[in-house]
């Protein structure tokens, strides 16, 4: 259920697995696409074929989660990350996510470059960029959510 998430955090007490095979079924909800992109083909196949349970620390080591925190700090950390992300302009966040997913399986570097060039030009025309420039010149933090 966490694979489609942009940022994944686990508790030090977390136990994670791809247990589908242990109950006679296969991974679902695009797991066979997302997991190899997140942890690499070898780790993904081992997790999906074995159904083994891994700790939060192991999940962080292989890149399945971004970080591991004490259980009592899990929500605090999740909220802090969400606030860091939410500070930024929504249009830029959407463009980054769109480009990342579009380019995930793209092998043509020129196509990737052109997509990024178009989005970069569009971003420079948005109010958020103007606010960022003004904030820089005025030596203050930008406010993208006026």
mmCIF file of C-alpha atoms in Angstrom:
data_model
loop_
_atom_site.group_PDB
_atom_site.id
_atom_site.type_symbol
_atom_site.label_atom_id
_atom_site.label_comp_id
_atom_site.label_asym_id
_atom_site.label_seq_id
_atom_site.Cartn_x
_atom_site.Cartn_y
_atom_site.Cartn_z
ATOM 1 C CA UNK A 1 0.000 0.000 0.000
ATOM 2 C CA UNK A 2 2.953 2.379 0.477
ATOM 3 C CA UNK A 3 4.617 1.828 -2.900
ATOM 4 C CA UNK A 4 2.782 4.639 -4.745
ATOM 5 C CA UNK A 5 3.607 7.136 -1.972
ATOM 6 C CA UNK A 6 6.110 9.881 -2.750
ATOM 7 C CA UNK A 7 7.885 9.533 0.596
ATOM 8 C CA UNK A 8 7.789 6.469 2.819
ATOM 9 C CA UNK A 9 8.687 6.479 6.528
ATOM 10 C CA UNK A 10 8.817 3.457 8.809
ATOM 11 C CA UNK A 11 8.911 2.984 12.532
ATOM 12 C CA UNK A 12 11.887 1.212 14.086
ATOM 13 C CA UNK A 13 9.364 -1.477 15.002
ATOM 14 C CA UNK A 14 7.972 -1.828 11.479
ATOM 15 C CA UNK A 15 7.788 -5.191 9.777
ATOM 16 C CA UNK A 16 7.138 -5.087 6.052
ATOM 17 C CA UNK A 17 6.603 -7.755 3.452
ATOM 18 C CA UNK A 18 5.181 -8.655 0.089
ATOM 19 C CA UNK A 19 3.328 -11.676 1.519
ATOM 20 C CA UNK A 20 1.120 -12.291 -1.503
ATOM 21 C CA UNK A 21 2.962 -15.463 -2.546
ATOM 22 C CA UNK A 22 2.586 -16.878 0.984
ATOM 23 C CA UNK A 23 -1.165 -16.927 0.508
ATOM 24 C CA UNK A 24 -1.067 -18.259 -3.037
ATOM 25 C CA UNK A 25 -1.674 -15.027 -4.927
ATOM 26 C CA UNK A 26 0.466 -12.487 -6.727
ATOM 27 C CA UNK A 27 1.316 -8.849 -5.956
ATOM 28 C CA UNK A 28 -1.336 -6.341 -6.984
ATOM 29 C CA UNK A 29 -1.933 -2.622 -7.404
ATOM 30 C CA UNK A 30 1.071 -2.142 -9.716
ATOM 31 C CA UNK A 31 3.508 -3.635 -7.182
ATOM 32 C CA UNK A 32 5.372 -5.558 -9.888
ATOM 33 C CA UNK A 33 6.037 -2.257 -11.658
ATOM 34 C CA UNK A 34 6.727 0.024 -8.702
ATOM 35 C CA UNK A 35 8.800 -2.219 -6.444
ATOM 36 C CA UNK A 36 11.624 -2.862 -8.960
ATOM 37 C CA UNK A 37 11.844 0.867 -9.636
ATOM 38 C CA UNK A 38 12.085 1.596 -5.919
ATOM 39 C CA UNK A 39 14.472 -1.113 -4.696
ATOM 40 C CA UNK A 40 15.937 -2.585 -7.874
ATOM 41 C CA UNK A 41 15.051 -5.758 -9.722
ATOM 42 C CA UNK A 42 17.007 -8.191 -7.541
ATOM 43 C CA UNK A 43 15.644 -6.923 -4.221
ATOM 44 C CA UNK A 44 12.121 -6.688 -5.648
ATOM 45 C CA UNK A 45 12.142 -10.246 -6.908
ATOM 46 C CA UNK A 46 13.557 -11.548 -3.630
ATOM 47 C CA UNK A 47 10.834 -9.779 -1.646
ATOM 48 C CA UNK A 48 8.016 -10.852 -3.970
ATOM 49 C CA UNK A 49 9.194 -14.439 -4.541
ATOM 50 C CA UNK A 50 10.061 -15.207 -0.908
ATOM 51 C CA UNK A 51 7.341 -13.280 0.898
ATOM 52 C CA UNK A 52 9.866 -12.689 3.670
ATOM 53 C CA UNK A 53 9.302 -10.102 6.381
ATOM 54 C CA UNK A 54 11.884 -7.335 6.715
ATOM 55 C CA UNK A 55 12.502 -4.764 9.426
ATOM 56 C CA UNK A 56 12.157 -1.031 8.991
ATOM 57 C CA UNK A 57 15.954 -0.753 9.067
ATOM 58 C CA UNK A 58 16.291 -3.300 6.262
ATOM 59 C CA UNK A 59 13.581 -1.494 4.302
ATOM 60 C CA UNK A 60 15.598 1.729 4.602
ATOM 61 C CA UNK A 61 18.817 -0.030 3.624
ATOM 62 C CA UNK A 62 17.313 -1.280 0.355
ATOM 63 C CA UNK A 63 15.480 1.980 -0.361
ATOM 64 C CA UNK A 64 11.940 0.762 0.279
ATOM 65 C CA UNK A 65 11.474 3.528 2.852
ATOM 66 C CA UNK A 66 13.193 6.895 2.987
ATOM 67 C CA UNK A 67 13.898 6.816 6.710
ATOM 68 C CA UNK A 68 13.227 4.994 9.944
ATOM 69 C CA UNK A 69 12.230 6.779 13.138
ATOM 70 C CA UNK A 70 11.234 5.791 16.682
ATOM 71 C CA UNK A 71 7.556 4.797 16.875
ATOM 72 C CA UNK A 72 6.619 7.832 18.970
ATOM 73 C CA UNK A 73 8.167 10.167 16.366
ATOM 74 C CA UNK A 74 6.513 8.649 13.287
ATOM 75 C CA UNK A 75 3.636 11.128 12.951
ATOM 76 C CA UNK A 76 5.834 14.077 13.929
ATOM 77 C CA UNK A 77 8.309 13.151 11.187
ATOM 78 C CA UNK A 78 5.564 12.516 8.632
ATOM 79 C CA UNK A 79 3.991 15.900 9.344
ATOM 80 C CA UNK A 80 7.377 17.651 9.166
ATOM 81 C CA UNK A 81 8.089 16.109 5.756
ATOM 82 C CA UNK A 82 4.593 16.974 4.535
ATOM 83 C CA UNK A 83 5.086 20.572 5.676
ATOM 84 C CA UNK A 84 8.468 20.778 3.909
ATOM 85 C CA UNK A 85 6.838 19.608 0.700
ATOM 86 C CA UNK A 86 3.699 21.737 1.124
ATOM 87 C CA UNK A 87 5.830 24.891 1.501
ATOM 88 C CA UNK A 88 6.643 24.662 -2.207
ATOM 89 C CA UNK A 89 4.385 25.841 -5.045
ATOM 90 C CA UNK A 90 1.744 23.261 -5.910
ATOM 91 C CA UNK A 91 2.207 23.685 -9.664
ATOM 92 C CA UNK A 92 5.931 22.928 -9.371
ATOM 93 C CA UNK A 93 5.245 19.869 -7.220
ATOM 94 C CA UNK A 94 2.728 18.580 -9.755
ATOM 95 C CA UNK A 95 5.140 19.158 -12.638
ATOM 96 C CA UNK A 96 7.952 17.338 -10.829
ATOM 97 C CA UNK A 97 5.721 14.354 -10.107
ATOM 98 C CA UNK A 98 4.370 14.323 -13.668
ATOM 99 C CA UNK A 99 7.861 14.448 -15.183
ATOM 100 C CA UNK A 100 9.221 11.827 -12.814
ATOM 101 C CA UNK A 101 6.477 9.342 -13.675
ATOM 102 C CA UNK A 102 6.542 10.146 -17.404
ATOM 103 C CA UNK A 103 10.300 9.742 -17.558
ATOM 104 C CA UNK A 104 10.550 6.664 -15.326
ATOM 105 C CA UNK A 105 10.604 4.239 -18.233
ATOM 106 C CA UNK A 106 11.636 6.665 -20.978
ATOM 107 C CA UNK A 107 14.883 5.637 -22.668
ATOM 108 C CA UNK A 108 15.184 8.566 -25.082
ATOM 109 C CA UNK A 109 17.220 11.251 -23.308
ATOM 110 C CA UNK A 110 16.157 13.888 -25.830
ATOM 111 C CA UNK A 111 12.493 13.232 -25.053
ATOM 112 C CA UNK A 112 13.242 13.632 -21.352
ATOM 113 C CA UNK A 113 15.199 16.816 -22.010
ATOM 114 C CA UNK A 114 12.383 18.289 -24.119
ATOM 115 C CA UNK A 115 9.739 17.487 -21.501
ATOM 116 C CA UNK A 116 11.860 19.124 -18.807
ATOM 117 C CA UNK A 117 12.592 22.145 -21.013
ATOM 118 C CA UNK A 118 8.888 22.704 -21.626
ATOM 119 C CA UNK A 119 7.978 22.364 -17.954
ATOM 120 C CA UNK A 120 10.886 24.611 -16.914
ATOM 121 C CA UNK A 121 9.746 27.338 -19.322
ATOM 122 C CA UNK A 122 6.180 27.024 -18.055
ATOM 123 C CA UNK A 123 7.387 27.245 -14.442
ATOM 124 C CA UNK A 124 9.296 30.445 -15.161
ATOM 125 C CA UNK A 125 6.067 32.041 -16.415
ATOM 126 C CA UNK A 126 4.102 31.180 -13.269
ATOM 127 C CA UNK A 127 3.511 33.505 -10.309
ATOM 128 C CA UNK A 128 5.537 31.212 -8.026
ATOM 129 C CA UNK A 129 8.748 31.980 -9.905
ATOM 130 C CA UNK A 130 8.075 35.703 -9.734
ATOM 131 C CA UNK A 131 7.453 35.372 -5.995
ATOM 132 C CA UNK A 132 10.699 33.422 -5.552
ATOM 133 C CA UNK A 133 12.700 36.105 -7.384
ATOM 134 C CA UNK A 134 11.057 38.886 -5.355
ATOM 135 C CA UNK A 135 11.703 37.020 -2.123
ATOM 136 C CA UNK A 136 15.355 36.514 -3.046
ATOM 137 C CA UNK A 137 15.841 40.192 -3.861
ATOM 138 C CA UNK A 138 14.047 41.204 -0.660
ATOM 139 C CA UNK A 139 16.032 38.645 1.387
ATOM 140 C CA UNK A 140 12.955 36.841 2.696
ATOM 141 C CA UNK A 141 11.333 33.436 2.390
ATOM 142 C CA UNK A 142 8.910 33.153 -0.516
ATOM 143 C CA UNK A 143 5.214 32.801 0.199
ATOM 144 C CA UNK A 144 3.789 30.581 -2.512
ATOM 145 C CA UNK A 145 0.364 30.291 -0.904
ATOM 146 C CA UNK A 146 -0.899 33.883 -0.738
#
